[in-house]
Amino acid sequence: MFKLALRSLIDKKLRFALTTFVVVLGVMFVVGSFTLTDSLRSTFAGLARDIAQGADLTVRADQSFGGDFDRATVPEAVGEQVLGVEGVDRIQPELGALNVFIVDSEGNPIRPPGPPALGFNFNPGTFFITEGRQPGAPGEFAADTSTAANNGLLVGETYEISGPISAEPFELVGVFNFGSPDSHTGLGQTMAAFELDEAQRFFGMEDGYQAISVLVSTGSEVSDVQARLEAALGDDYRVITQEVDAAEQEEDFNQVVDIFNTILLVFAFIAVFVAAFIINNTFQIILGQRVREIGLWRAIGATPRQVSRSVITESAIVGVVATIIGIGLGLVLALMLRAILELIGFPLPPGPLTLRPRTVGLALLVGLGVTMISSIAPALRARKISPVAALAHDFRLDATSLRRRVIAGGTVFAVGVVALAAGMTAGLDTTPTFVLLGIGAVLAFVGINTVSPAFARPAASALGRPVKSLFGMPGRLGRDNAARNPRRTASTAGALLIGLALMGLAAVVGESVKKTFVNIIENAVEADYFIRSAETGFGPPPGFPARLADEIEALDEIESVMRIQFAFGGLSVDGEPRDIVAADMALADDHFDGQVSSGDMAAGDPLTALALHSDSAESLRVGVGDTVEATFPDNQTETLTVVAIFEDAAIYGNWLIDGALWDRHFNRNDLAFASARIADLPGAVGEAEQAALQDRSRAAIEGVLDRYPTVMVENQAEFRQTQESQLTALIRVIQVLIGLSFVIALIGIINTLSLSVFERIHEIGLLRSVGMTRKQLRRSIYWEALIVAVFGGLLGVTVGTVFGVATTLALPESFVQTVAVPWLDLVVFVLISAVAGLLAAILPAVRAGRMNILDAIAHE
Amino acid sequence: MTSSPTQALAVAAQAVAASKIYGSGDTEVRALDAIDVGFEQGRFTAIMGPSGSGKSTLMHCMAGLDSVTSGQVIIGDTDLTTLSEKDLTLLRRDNVGFVFQAYNLVPTLTAIENITLPMDLAGSKGDTAWVDEVVGATGLTDRVKHRPNELSGGQQQRVAVARALAGKPQIIFADEPTGNVDSNTAAEILGFMRSAVDQMGQTIVMVTHDPVAASYADRVVFLVDGKIVDELADPTPQGIRDHMTQLGA
Ligand SMILES: Nc1ncnc2c1ncn2[C@@H]1O[C@H](COP(=O)(O)OP(=O)(O)O)[C@@H](O)[C@H]1O
Ligand SMILES: [Mg+2]
């Protein structure tokens, strides 16, 4: 039977190629995602080692939660103490800051696209000067070789640098490689290094360091020194070895990689799922075409077992071949993904591709597994083919009755929906939730796909009605062929359905979030101007120098400026880290209306005041006047008093504290955001005067910002516009990524269409013989594809909208309040799938047109 | 393409020194060997000959489904060898009818839709009165809304002949139209073709193996090894049988 299966594959090269191709795609996506993230991991591991090198031990403040840059500093006095410990040869203080932008000679800040812009004190252990010298005095800095080379920075020239507090000119005195003397091992981040005292001043960390590197004197055991340091410094500090330091760094990086990996895997999962549909579909069609051949086998004595075994063997061969090719192409895909991500503004660090055995194993599981599973149903059906089938002209495999389909599909769908509902209500951050959601989605789609043949024929007929009456015989035939085999039409459309449903879901949820956000901003914005980083991209915007807020506040035209800072996991309550916003609470209500429902933001002592979103207040069961024990990333605990509860999380998030309290516990001085209010003119003011004031105040703010090239100002309308377009862009990126599944669906349509054309060769020959022109023939195939694609599109958009609305309703109030359906987007999606259908039809249509008429007629 | 005015016994189609060669070198097959043959208007011609003698090839080449290697094929006054692929297609649609041995019908279309298919492809209504007449002549008026799989083999072939007739082509070629049916059914189909010639003035050329079928024709042409070897006017089954024995076919 193996020989038979092999023969059958070799004889039907096209069939083999098409089936294999689909499996290859699925495998390719899996291998591509894993390879890419594994490569990232190993690149980051290398970086982590580079960062940790040059120190035997590192001393830093103990930290139980929060970001690395929010860790408490190590006071200078601790440095003295460390030096006094036996076996310590030398120490090297370490200092780092985010958002240190070098401004090039053209006046443009150098923005690494993605990685951060960092500032350090010059560390001779890991920074290796290649030109010039290390910075040794105030007003001097050194830059890494790649930043210098890529931006034409010259040693001896002076450049403006925008730091956490101010923007100042510095002379470039040297250029260095990071990590190794011979080559720079940075990952695209820009690095500006200063002399230690200068770094402390410029970063606003005068009284300490972020960490102290310790070099152990020769003859001392590192572990002994570590023990002695731990004893001397006590519980507030950690003393870690180079290995642990590297491992912790790596883990930090890996958290980012893991998120990335999850996202890629979700897309790989979608790809495999879509591919599985197509594979199954292809096997079914192929089986339909081979009925007669199989009947012949049976007639000459093959047992049903042998028949089904040959079908399964055939699929196993396809699976293995496809897996091998898929692994190869997966590596190519990883490179392509890297290029694509770089194009849309997410550059990844370079580095060799890593193909791990685990990836190969998964590829086999997917490639072979999906193919084998997809061939089970066809194999079982093949057993039922009787020898008589070899004789009948139009023997058809019994299709499952539509009634049974609707019942079975409906049940699967219902189970899927229940799982989805359970997943949605279970909270959004646990693994079981994702598993539930995943299983629910798969079941729901399988259910829909099982039921959809029941209405594929009426739907295709209905969709085709105008086509038929408007576009003559080609339109008519296209419609008939689309409606001819509802199962095939439904599963071809099913491949499109998945992608479209997900795009539709993203569109509805996204639009609802956007609408909610826009409404909120519309109602909440009280300030006149908004000052933010000029960088537009995804993720939290980089901070900017705090001092510019003082300068703007000092302007005559400006009444007040509110400074906003932000920290992920900025404080911990009940052992759980919470994201916080810090602002001038006395001004908060004047600049943004947070919809305070009880209390007063401006009331109370700024050093202990806390304002809470009602969701958080509810879950903590606290009200105005109650106290909350809050721990900060510097391990200090404070008793905060709830002064206000607000309803609108758009600006202030869930946890709002005052800037004064922030300054006490955070070393980060840069602002995330600032808003300004124009001072009112005395007396009654005419419109013209008001407009003039607007112009004057804006000019004044822009005058200040001239000195801060990383920062820009927006008025209310511009601010709203930016917020809205950023959300739109994010939704688009998600949709484009989901849209990749279109590529697979496209191949699915090419596949089915080619096979269904192949099935009709005789008929096509006949049509051509009675005078159908090539053009008419091609058109009829285009119409067929179009109808199938639009069917899939409509179904997908409908399913997506329903799921989208359900998801929106299930999401927390603080996130979405309105349900909005982006009709135009949905129409565009259907159009996109129509275009996809047409594109997919080109190859089969052209091939059909080129077919020799007599050969076609002779074909049965 | 306009049809030439009808003249009594004008030639509807003819092959002039037409050769068809398949393959080359050792595998060369001369399916048609410089054939000269004409088919007069309003006549029913049967073509007979042993298997592999080139009958189908002749039909295909004359109907514009295939091209000759050398020589000419003329329908009306159009030389097919000068036509583009597109013009050939239009010629088939508007001026030629063709009936294959079996599976002549598009399964998704009803009988009547199959009959009007060439006109629908041309985007014209055709001559509806004529179509009605043709349908009436098939004796299938009450079954025209049926799909092919709901019709018997003989009915299907009658629908196929009706399609060939419906567009009033200059000539109809039928390649063993009764090869796949029993003798009673064959008689139905042949009778229908005969009446199309007699009552509608149609020109038909039919390939057959069956002397009885050939006897419905006005003339029988014998083909051997790609050449016309003989012909017989107003044939009877017995006359044909005798002839075939003579030819050693
Ligand atoms: N497509 C083809 N390729 C090669 N040889 C062919 C082809 N079609 C027909 N022939 C050969 O041409 C000759 C005539 O065939 P055909 O016209 O089908 O004969 P008939 O219909 O009289 O049985 C035969 O020898 C046949 O093998
Ligand atoms: Mg023949």
mmCIF file of N, CA, C and O and ligand atoms in Angstrom, chain A residues 855, chain B residues 22-23 29-32 49-58 60 66 175-176 207 209 223, ligand 1:
data_model
loop_
_atom_site.group_PDB
_atom_site.id
_atom_site.type_symbol
_atom_site.label_atom_id
_atom_site.label_comp_id
_atom_site.label_asym_id
_atom_site.label_seq_id
_atom_site.Cartn_x
_atom_site.Cartn_y
_atom_site.Cartn_z
ATOM 1 N N ASP A 855 -8.350 17.479 -25.403
ATOM 2 C CA ASP A 855 -7.868 16.752 -24.222
ATOM 3 C C ASP A 855 -8.897 16.851 -23.105
ATOM 4 O O ASP A 855 -9.175 15.887 -22.386
ATOM 5 N N TYR B 22 0.261 13.612 -36.201
ATOM 6 C CA TYR B 22 0.553 13.632 -34.763
ATOM 7 C C TYR B 22 1.973 13.147 -34.555
ATOM 8 O O TYR B 22 2.419 12.211 -35.212
ATOM 9 N N GLY B 23 2.669 13.746 -33.631
ATOM 10 C CA GLY B 23 4.017 13.294 -33.286
ATOM 11 C C GLY B 23 4.989 13.577 -34.418
ATOM 12 O O GLY B 23 4.654 14.239 -35.402
ATOM 13 N N VAL B 29 2.267 9.863 -36.650
ATOM 14 C CA VAL B 29 1.033 9.222 -37.097
ATOM 15 C C VAL B 29 0.352 10.186 -38.054
ATOM 16 O O VAL B 29 0.122 11.347 -37.740
ATOM 17 N N ARG B 30 0.036 9.682 -39.243
ATOM 18 C CA ARG B 30 -0.645 10.516 -40.234
ATOM 19 C C ARG B 30 -2.140 10.232 -40.113
ATOM 20 O O ARG B 30 -2.669 9.338 -40.768
ATOM 21 N N ALA B 31 -2.808 10.978 -39.249
ATOM 22 C CA ALA B 31 -4.218 10.701 -38.959
ATOM 23 C C ALA B 31 -5.102 11.091 -40.144
ATOM 24 O O ALA B 31 -6.095 10.435 -40.432
ATOM 25 N N LEU B 32 -4.750 12.184 -40.826
ATOM 26 C CA LEU B 32 -5.435 12.560 -42.068
ATOM 27 C C LEU B 32 -4.361 12.706 -43.132
ATOM 28 O O LEU B 32 -3.336 13.348 -42.900
ATOM 29 N N GLY B 49 -15.522 3.887 -41.094
ATOM 30 C CA GLY B 49 -14.138 3.458 -41.282
ATOM 31 C C GLY B 49 -13.682 2.732 -40.052
ATOM 32 O O GLY B 49 -14.294 2.864 -38.981
ATOM 33 N N PRO B 50 -12.618 1.948 -40.208
ATOM 34 C CA PRO B 50 -12.138 1.207 -39.053
ATOM 35 C C PRO B 50 -11.647 2.146 -37.953
ATOM 36 O O PRO B 50 -11.377 3.314 -38.196
ATOM 37 N N SER B 51 -11.524 1.561 -36.771
ATOM 38 C CA SER B 51 -11.043 2.334 -35.630
ATOM 39 C C SER B 51 -9.635 2.858 -35.935
ATOM 40 O O SER B 51 -8.813 2.135 -36.483
ATOM 41 N N GLY B 52 -9.392 4.094 -35.642
ATOM 42 C CA GLY B 52 -8.070 4.667 -35.868
ATOM 43 C C GLY B 52 -7.873 5.168 -37.279
ATOM 44 O O GLY B 52 -6.784 5.589 -37.653
ATOM 45 N N SER B 53 -8.945 5.181 -38.093
ATOM 46 C CA SER B 53 -8.788 5.589 -39.488
ATOM 47 C C SER B 53 -8.797 7.113 -39.649
ATOM 48 O O SER B 53 -8.537 7.621 -40.734
ATOM 49 N N GLY B 54 -9.104 7.835 -38.563
ATOM 50 C CA GLY B 54 -9.034 9.292 -38.646
ATOM 51 C C GLY B 54 -10.387 9.972 -38.679
ATOM 52 O O GLY B 54 -10.484 11.171 -38.940
ATOM 53 N N LYS B 55 -11.453 9.251 -38.365
ATOM 54 C CA LYS B 55 -12.808 9.820 -38.430
ATOM 55 C C LYS B 55 -12.965 10.975 -37.441
ATOM 56 O O LYS B 55 -13.413 12.065 -37.815
ATOM 57 N N SER B 56 -12.608 10.704 -36.183
ATOM 58 C CA SER B 56 -12.754 11.759 -35.167
ATOM 59 C C SER B 56 -11.862 12.942 -35.505
ATOM 60 O O SER B 56 -12.274 14.104 -35.382
ATOM 61 N N THR B 57 -10.660 12.624 -35.956
ATOM 62 C CA THR B 57 -9.735 13.703 -36.291
ATOM 63 C C THR B 57 -10.352 14.595 -37.376
ATOM 64 O O THR B 57 -10.282 15.827 -37.290
ATOM 65 N N LEU B 58 -10.964 13.972 -38.351
ATOM 66 C CA LEU B 58 -11.589 14.753 -39.423
ATOM 67 C C LEU B 58 -12.699 15.649 -38.865
ATOM 68 O O LEU B 58 -12.761 16.841 -39.179
ATOM 69 N N HIS B 60 -13.072 16.767 -35.811
ATOM 70 C CA HIS B 60 -12.503 17.824 -34.971
ATOM 71 C C HIS B 60 -11.890 18.933 -35.816
ATOM 72 O O HIS B 60 -12.084 20.117 -35.539
ATOM 73 N N ASP B 66 -9.800 21.457 -33.703
ATOM 74 C CA ASP B 66 -8.379 21.130 -33.828
ATOM 75 C C ASP B 66 -7.931 21.723 -35.161
ATOM 76 O O ASP B 66 -8.761 22.087 -35.997
ATOM 77 N N ASP B 175 -19.980 13.003 -33.658
ATOM 78 C CA ASP B 175 -18.990 11.919 -33.619
ATOM 79 C C ASP B 175 -19.576 10.752 -32.830
ATOM 80 O O ASP B 175 -19.607 10.787 -31.612
ATOM 81 N N GLU B 176 -20.034 9.742 -33.541
ATOM 82 C CA GLU B 176 -20.664 8.569 -32.939
ATOM 83 C C GLU B 176 -21.728 8.955 -31.917
ATOM 84 O O GLU B 176 -21.656 8.560 -30.756
ATOM 85 N N VAL B 207 -20.296 10.539 -37.723
ATOM 86 C CA VAL B 207 -19.416 9.370 -37.723
ATOM 87 C C VAL B 207 -20.178 8.226 -37.069
ATOM 88 O O VAL B 207 -20.866 8.441 -36.063
ATOM 89 N N HIS B 209 -20.185 3.601 -36.546
ATOM 90 C CA HIS B 209 -19.671 2.266 -36.837
ATOM 91 C C HIS B 209 -20.775 1.357 -37.350
ATOM 92 O O HIS B 209 -20.523 0.259 -37.807
ATOM 93 N N LEU B 223 -13.543 5.888 -44.819
ATOM 94 C CA LEU B 223 -12.216 6.415 -44.509
ATOM 95 C C LEU B 223 -11.322 5.263 -44.070
ATOM 96 O O LEU B 223 -11.720 4.441 -43.248
HETATM 97 N N1 LIG C 1 -3.923 13.471 -29.719
HETATM 98 C C1 LIG C 1 -3.371 12.493 -30.445
HETATM 99 N N2 LIG C 1 -2.042 12.243 -30.386
HETATM 100 C C2 LIG C 1 -1.465 11.289 -31.122
HETATM 101 N N3 LIG C 1 -2.124 10.497 -31.943
HETATM 102 C C3 LIG C 1 -3.459 10.657 -32.095
HETATM 103 C C4 LIG C 1 -4.139 11.676 -31.320
HETATM 104 N N4 LIG C 1 -5.456 11.618 -31.638
HETATM 105 C C5 LIG C 1 -5.578 10.603 -32.557
HETATM 106 N N5 LIG C 1 -4.384 10.062 -32.782
HETATM 107 C C6 LIG C 1 -4.111 8.992 -33.752
HETATM 108 O O1 LIG C 1 -4.626 9.364 -35.005
HETATM 109 C C7 LIG C 1 -5.232 8.294 -35.620
HETATM 110 C C8 LIG C 1 -6.674 8.622 -35.930
HETATM 111 O O2 LIG C 1 -7.397 8.701 -34.743
HETATM 112 P P1 LIG C 1 -8.965 8.997 -34.678
HETATM 113 O O3 LIG C 1 -9.246 10.129 -35.543
HETATM 114 O O4 LIG C 1 -9.360 9.117 -33.265
HETATM 115 O O5 LIG C 1 -9.578 7.653 -35.282
HETATM 116 P P2 LIG C 1 -11.062 7.168 -35.297
HETATM 117 O O6 LIG C 1 -11.935 8.212 -34.728
HETATM 118 O O7 LIG C 1 -11.302 6.887 -36.719
HETATM 119 O O8 LIG C 1 -11.090 5.907 -34.503
HETATM 120 C C9 LIG C 1 -5.086 7.097 -34.697
HETATM 121 O O9 LIG C 1 -3.975 6.339 -35.105
HETATM 122 C C10 LIG C 1 -4.847 7.714 -33.368
HETATM 123 O O10 LIG C 1 -4.021 6.883 -32.604
#
